[in-house]
Amino acid sequence: MLQLEDLELRQGGFALRANLAVPAGTRTAIIGPSGAGKSTLLSAVAGFHDPDRGRVLWQGQDLTPLPPGQRPLSILFQDNNLFPHLTVAQNVGLGLRPDLRLSRQQRADVEAALDRVGLAGLGPRRPAALSGGQQSRVALARVLLRKRPLLLLDEPFAALGPALKAEMLGLVGSIANGSGLTVLMVTHDPADARRLCDLALLVEGGQAHPPQPTEALFADPPEALRRYLGT
Amino acid sequence: MAGRAEPLGPAVWAGTAVAAVLLALTLGSLGAVAWNAGATAGLGAADWAAIRFTVVQALVSALLSVMLALPVARALARRRFPGRGLLITLLGAPFLLPTLVAVLGLVAVFGRNGVVNGWLAAAGLHPVQIYGPQGVILAHVFFNMPLATRLILQGWLAIPAERFRLAASLGFGPRDLFRQIELPMLREVVPGAFLVILLICLTSFAVALTLGGGPRATTVELAIYQAFRFDFDLGRAARLALVQFVLCAVAAAVTLQVPVPGAFGGGLDRAVRRWDARRLGLLDAGVLALATAFLLVPLLMVVLAGLPRVWALPAPVWQAAWHSVQVALGSAVLTLGFALALGLAVLRMRGPLAQGLETTGMLSLAASPLVIGTGLFLIVYPVMDPARAALPVTALVNAAMALPFALRAILPALRQVDRDYGRLASSLGMAGWTRLRLVILPRLRRPLGFSGGLAAALSMGDLGVIVLFAETGNQTLPMQLQRLMGAYRMGEAMGAAVLLLGLSLLAFWAFDRWGRRAAA
Amino acid sequence: MRCPMLVAGLMLTGAPALAQAPALTVYTYDSFVSEWGPGPQVKTAFEEICDCTLNLVGAGDGAALLARVQLEGARSQADVVLGLDTNLTAAAAETGLFAPHGVSAEFDLPVEWDDPLFVPFDWGYFAFVHDRDLAEVPGSFEDLIASDLQIVIQDPRSSTPGLGLLMWVKAAYGDRAAEIWQGLAPRILTVTPGWSEAYGLFLNGEADMVLSYTTSPAYHTIAEDDDSKTAAIFAEGHYLQVEVAGKLAAAPQPELADQFLEFMTTDAFQSILPETNWMYPAVMPANGIDPRFDDLPRPETALLLPAEEAAELRAAALAEWLGALSR
């Protein structure tokens, strides 16, 4: 279970409060108007934004003092998810060892992960030689190898077309199922939330509300969500 | 970012150590000279005249360099033609030139017996006079206009292409374009370029010596030299060095108030597509032709005079060339190490401490190489034979001298890498050496190559500290060039000058190319 | 495999022992030690007779040489300083760093020599060198002032010829020196820090005349077979440069230093100088020197201010020079 305990995040003159729990093994969409603090919330979980108050706990362990790389999570950003000067295989290999000193077995694991996301044989290429969808698959192959229980998605597929995005969400879903991941995904598209997530968490008015079942939330949206959705 | 979660780490320690070395080199050496000084008279009228002349010529030189660079940078920014990249590289050459060689070239063009006066005489016109304060300024413009052009061109190319497209769609003419888009950019870039060049001209030495025309054109650095040589008055030398420091500190304090242009090692091989400049083609072509002639003909004259003699140069010259290459490589490596260590530390620290580190990196712009050399000599001498330290010490001092430029190129790039990939690297747990090796160094290849080349070229032509330390067996090429001239052998000296010119440019080209070959 | 390593090791440790044949350290100016100067031949010749190693250390030009000795003070490793001239000997003597030499020889100098601290090794006349085809060659400073020629001189604050010219004008004109400098000012194209820059400008055709030595044309005649350069002879007389060497009081090898100073006055040393340093030898070698030196113009009068007087006049003469040229 991921707990945000009396969390308070300040940025400029803006404050976001959260006191909620996300059950392990679920997939939760973070929705809300732009500027509400969705990405800030994710940043705090990932360790890029120090909370002004409160704690972040995973399975009872306090994550707050840990640097980002030691937290039990993987994260995909909106962009810059791959190092353009490293090959595809190296970018994936970083999920096993950040210094890239890979054993023969680990290199085989990298190949297997690339195979799993449908990029078999593309290991020696540079990211620039790949399409946008393929680049996302490389990042997901790395998530597979990292084997961290939490996966944070900060709108990594926003630039992809609808079909491609759907395909990526499908891939995330199957990876999450296969590895038993707990997924937190920032999105502004209700369809994305419906497609991937069983739970949804509304951020608005300086407050992150506890997650609710996605379908129930959209079926009977509270006033703030209704305004956002324009319904 | 997660500042409190990560330990300070070796980057900060290394950066602090580098800052300590730099402080020892600049202020420490000055202290050593002052400490060894006996009783001394105050600054005389001649010293004040030197201070006045230094400030005036530096202001005029910097102003002219920037003003002349403006049309050149604009022409380069809005024209696309074959060989443009090569031209930009070649136009940078004078800044990398050993002063000794450059003066020979300038005299061949603008001297009494030079090309220009030949034409003027043929046309029945009054000859131009290079010797005198105007000669000092001419030489400074020759050296620094390329730097100004590079800095300003960078500003031009940093204007997003979309803005020009928007201007075209709104039907802006060249004048509107200038007022709305280019002027604001220039207001940001020009003061910084002006001040960097002002600092360089404030500490100029060798140029003033030969072209100055006489004691009227005495700079502070020259007065320091004379205090050492003629009167052996260490106290006066130290006092003058302090004056120079204060002059530069004042200029630098102003620098911190205006933004100094960033990575001048960055991409210059892109010409912005413009829609307004079709009719100005002839003007741009004229400006570029003039600038090319001004900057390259002096070089050409040196090459023409010396090239036939290069192959017949005696063995000691080649041996000295080998020493120079070693010193230049050592200096380049040190410069890059210093710049990286300082840059990483600045990135990790916040507030006044970071600012202090950055300022320390720029300190050598204000220091007198002569005082550094003498101070180091006084420090080294009791401990070991100065001759054994000659080449390493030269490399070290040259590295400190090139550091301000390297830092200017590397620091902004470092910030950019941190902005773009810092979070990704942190989320993957890449820290310390791993992060340096896999993320920072590969992303910094371009500015690293540029800075390394600059440091190597500047060091190759340097004739500063080495003179005090070297003896038979470890001379550098500039020293050997001086010796050839001292033995009446002007022809061979010109050959050595061409060799020096070739090696300097080759060193820059090789490093820069290594940087540019970086994929992605 | 192990044996050669052992031998190599022995040789490595043995090397310093071999080098412990005593070493004499001589500080001199740069162009003396250069491959094209007297240095290499002097080293060979002296090592043949001394059973020692001669280390010639170049330390800039003549003026820098004294600064270097002063920087190092009594801790200096140098035994001998070679290359000061008479304008610097008073200042050098005043440092108290030099010891009497005890050398006596038949010096072939235009003046008497009785300096107890410094031994002369070569000499020459300062003079303005020009192309032989120069239309009107001035015969005096006043001729030069009246001409429209352009000359290049060296800065007296950084070069020995520059200081020599300062003394030349002072010795020839005394109280009128300031007036002469004011007259010369428009004739002076530029003032260079050292001899080589000035001579280089002259050879590039930048100036009609350059301050150098009457012996400079010998280089072009003998080494380049080029007879086009000569020196103008001035009626006022020509100032002498006498180059000297002295032993440091704290010399680590005082005996070798004495031996070297003695060696300096012998044919073996003296015959090297004319065609490497392009000056007259202080003691004429028994076999004479290249006869083409006899064809050089020779001044009627030699001027030389006594060392102490030169030192006393220096500051005032420099002020006159600065005053005239700063206008």
PDB file of N, CA, C and O in Angstrom, chain C residues 9-30:
ATOM      1  N   GLY C   9      68.804  -2.125 -13.157  1.00  0.00           N
ATOM      2  CA  GLY C   9      68.634  -1.483 -11.860  1.00  0.00           C
ATOM      3  C   GLY C   9      69.933  -0.858 -11.378  1.00  0.00           C
ATOM      4  O   GLY C   9      69.966   0.274 -10.920  1.00  0.00           O
ATOM      5  N   LEU C  10      71.010  -1.598 -11.538  1.00  0.00           N
ATOM      6  CA  LEU C  10      72.308  -1.078 -11.133  1.00  0.00           C
ATOM      7  C   LEU C  10      72.665   0.172 -11.922  1.00  0.00           C
ATOM      8  O   LEU C  10      73.189   1.132 -11.375  1.00  0.00           O
ATOM      9  N   MET C  11      72.365   0.090 -13.227  1.00  0.00           N
ATOM     10  CA  MET C  11      72.705   1.235 -14.058  1.00  0.00           C
ATOM     11  C   MET C  11      71.904   2.464 -13.633  1.00  0.00           C
ATOM     12  O   MET C  11      72.402   3.572 -13.624  1.00  0.00           O
ATOM     13  N   LEU C  12      70.630   2.190 -13.266  1.00  0.00           N
ATOM     14  CA  LEU C  12      69.792   3.309 -12.838  1.00  0.00           C
ATOM     15  C   LEU C  12      70.362   3.951 -11.579  1.00  0.00           C
ATOM     16  O   LEU C  12      70.502   5.161 -11.497  1.00  0.00           O
ATOM     17  N   THR C  13      70.696   3.097 -10.600  1.00  0.00           N
ATOM     18  CA  THR C  13      71.218   3.670  -9.367  1.00  0.00           C
ATOM     19  C   THR C  13      72.615   4.206  -9.583  1.00  0.00           C
ATOM     20  O   THR C  13      73.051   5.114  -8.896  1.00  0.00           O
ATOM     21  N   GLY C  14      73.317   3.640 -10.571  1.00  0.00           N
ATOM     22  CA  GLY C  14      74.683   4.088 -10.823  1.00  0.00           C
ATOM     23  C   GLY C  14      74.734   5.426 -11.527  1.00  0.00           C
ATOM     24  O   GLY C  14      75.708   6.148 -11.406  1.00  0.00           O
ATOM     25  N   ALA C  15      73.667   5.748 -12.254  1.00  0.00           N
ATOM     26  CA  ALA C  15      73.701   6.953 -13.064  1.00  0.00           C
ATOM     27  C   ALA C  15      74.017   8.224 -12.267  1.00  0.00           C
ATOM     28  O   ALA C  15      74.891   8.980 -12.665  1.00  0.00           O
ATOM     29  N   PRO C  16      73.345   8.442 -11.121  1.00  0.00           N
ATOM     30  CA  PRO C  16      73.670   9.663 -10.374  1.00  0.00           C
ATOM     31  C   PRO C  16      75.123   9.685  -9.941  1.00  0.00           C
ATOM     32  O   PRO C  16      75.769  10.725  -9.942  1.00  0.00           O
ATOM     33  N   ALA C  17      75.670   8.499  -9.608  1.00  0.00           N
ATOM     34  CA  ALA C  17      77.056   8.436  -9.160  1.00  0.00           C
ATOM     35  C   ALA C  17      77.985   8.922 -10.269  1.00  0.00           C
ATOM     36  O   ALA C  17      78.915   9.675 -10.029  1.00  0.00           O
ATOM     37  N   LEU C  18      77.670   8.487 -11.521  1.00  0.00           N
ATOM     38  CA  LEU C  18      78.489   8.917 -12.643  1.00  0.00           C
ATOM     39  C   LEU C  18      78.402  10.432 -12.810  1.00  0.00           C
ATOM     40  O   LEU C  18      79.381  11.100 -13.072  1.00  0.00           O
ATOM     41  N   ALA C  19      77.155  10.954 -12.622  1.00  0.00           N
ATOM     42  CA  ALA C  19      76.938  12.377 -12.839  1.00  0.00           C
ATOM     43  C   ALA C  19      77.601  13.203 -11.744  1.00  0.00           C
ATOM     44  O   ALA C  19      77.671  14.409 -11.840  1.00  0.00           O
ATOM     45  N   GLN C  20      78.083  12.515 -10.699  1.00  0.00           N
ATOM     46  CA  GLN C  20      78.662  13.282  -9.613  1.00  0.00           C
ATOM     47  C   GLN C  20      80.053  13.812  -9.908  1.00  0.00           C
ATOM     48  O   GLN C  20      80.702  14.389  -9.042  1.00  0.00           O
ATOM     49  N   ALA C  21      80.523  13.592 -11.157  1.00  0.00           N
ATOM     50  CA  ALA C  21      81.641  14.401 -11.605  1.00  0.00           C
ATOM     51  C   ALA C  21      81.156  15.829 -11.413  1.00  0.00           C
ATOM     52  O   ALA C  21      80.014  16.137 -11.740  1.00  0.00           O
ATOM     53  N   PRO C  22      81.972  16.715 -10.829  1.00  0.00           N
ATOM     54  CA  PRO C  22      81.447  18.024 -10.415  1.00  0.00           C
ATOM     55  C   PRO C  22      80.811  18.767 -11.578  1.00  0.00           C
ATOM     56  O   PRO C  22      81.231  18.622 -12.718  1.00  0.00           O
ATOM     57  N   ALA C  23      79.763  19.523 -11.262  1.00  0.00           N
ATOM     58  CA  ALA C  23      79.064  20.274 -12.304  1.00  0.00           C
ATOM     59  C   ALA C  23      79.196  21.759 -12.017  1.00  0.00           C
ATOM     60  O   ALA C  23      79.010  22.205 -10.887  1.00  0.00           O
ATOM     61  N   LEU C  24      79.538  22.501 -13.066  1.00  0.00           N
ATOM     62  CA  LEU C  24      79.627  23.949 -12.953  1.00  0.00           C
ATOM     63  C   LEU C  24      78.369  24.540 -13.576  1.00  0.00           C
ATOM     64  O   LEU C  24      78.002  24.192 -14.690  1.00  0.00           O
ATOM     65  N   THR C  25      77.704  25.415 -12.834  1.00  0.00           N
ATOM     66  CA  THR C  25      76.472  26.008 -13.343  1.00  0.00           C
ATOM     67  C   THR C  25      76.720  27.467 -13.719  1.00  0.00           C
ATOM     68  O   THR C  25      77.148  28.264 -12.885  1.00  0.00           O
ATOM     69  N   VAL C  26      76.468  27.788 -14.979  1.00  0.00           N
ATOM     70  CA  VAL C  26      76.672  29.142 -15.470  1.00  0.00           C
ATOM     71  C   VAL C  26      75.345  29.715 -15.945  1.00  0.00           C
ATOM     72  O   VAL C  26      74.704  29.145 -16.821  1.00  0.00           O
ATOM     73  N   TYR C  27      74.910  30.815 -15.321  1.00  0.00           N
ATOM     74  CA  TYR C  27      73.707  31.504 -15.794  1.00  0.00           C
ATOM     75  C   TYR C  27      74.119  32.476 -16.891  1.00  0.00           C
ATOM     76  O   TYR C  27      75.079  33.230 -16.721  1.00  0.00           O
ATOM     77  N   THR C  28      73.384  32.473 -17.970  1.00  0.00           N
ATOM     78  CA  THR C  28      73.710  33.395 -19.038  1.00  0.00           C
ATOM     79  C   THR C  28      72.433  33.806 -19.753  1.00  0.00           C
ATOM     80  O   THR C  28      71.349  33.374 -19.383  1.00  0.00           O
ATOM     81  N   TYR C  29      72.557  34.670 -20.763  1.00  0.00           N
ATOM     82  CA  TYR C  29      71.337  35.058 -21.464  1.00  0.00           C
ATOM     83  C   TYR C  29      70.970  33.992 -22.490  1.00  0.00           C
ATOM     84  O   TYR C  29      71.789  33.156 -22.867  1.00  0.00           O
ATOM     85  N   ASP C  30      69.706  34.075 -22.903  1.00  0.00           N
ATOM     86  CA  ASP C  30      69.125  33.022 -23.717  1.00  0.00           C
ATOM     87  C   ASP C  30      69.870  32.767 -25.016  1.00  0.00           C
ATOM     88  O   ASP C  30      70.107  31.626 -25.386  1.00  0.00           O
TER      89      ASP C  30
END
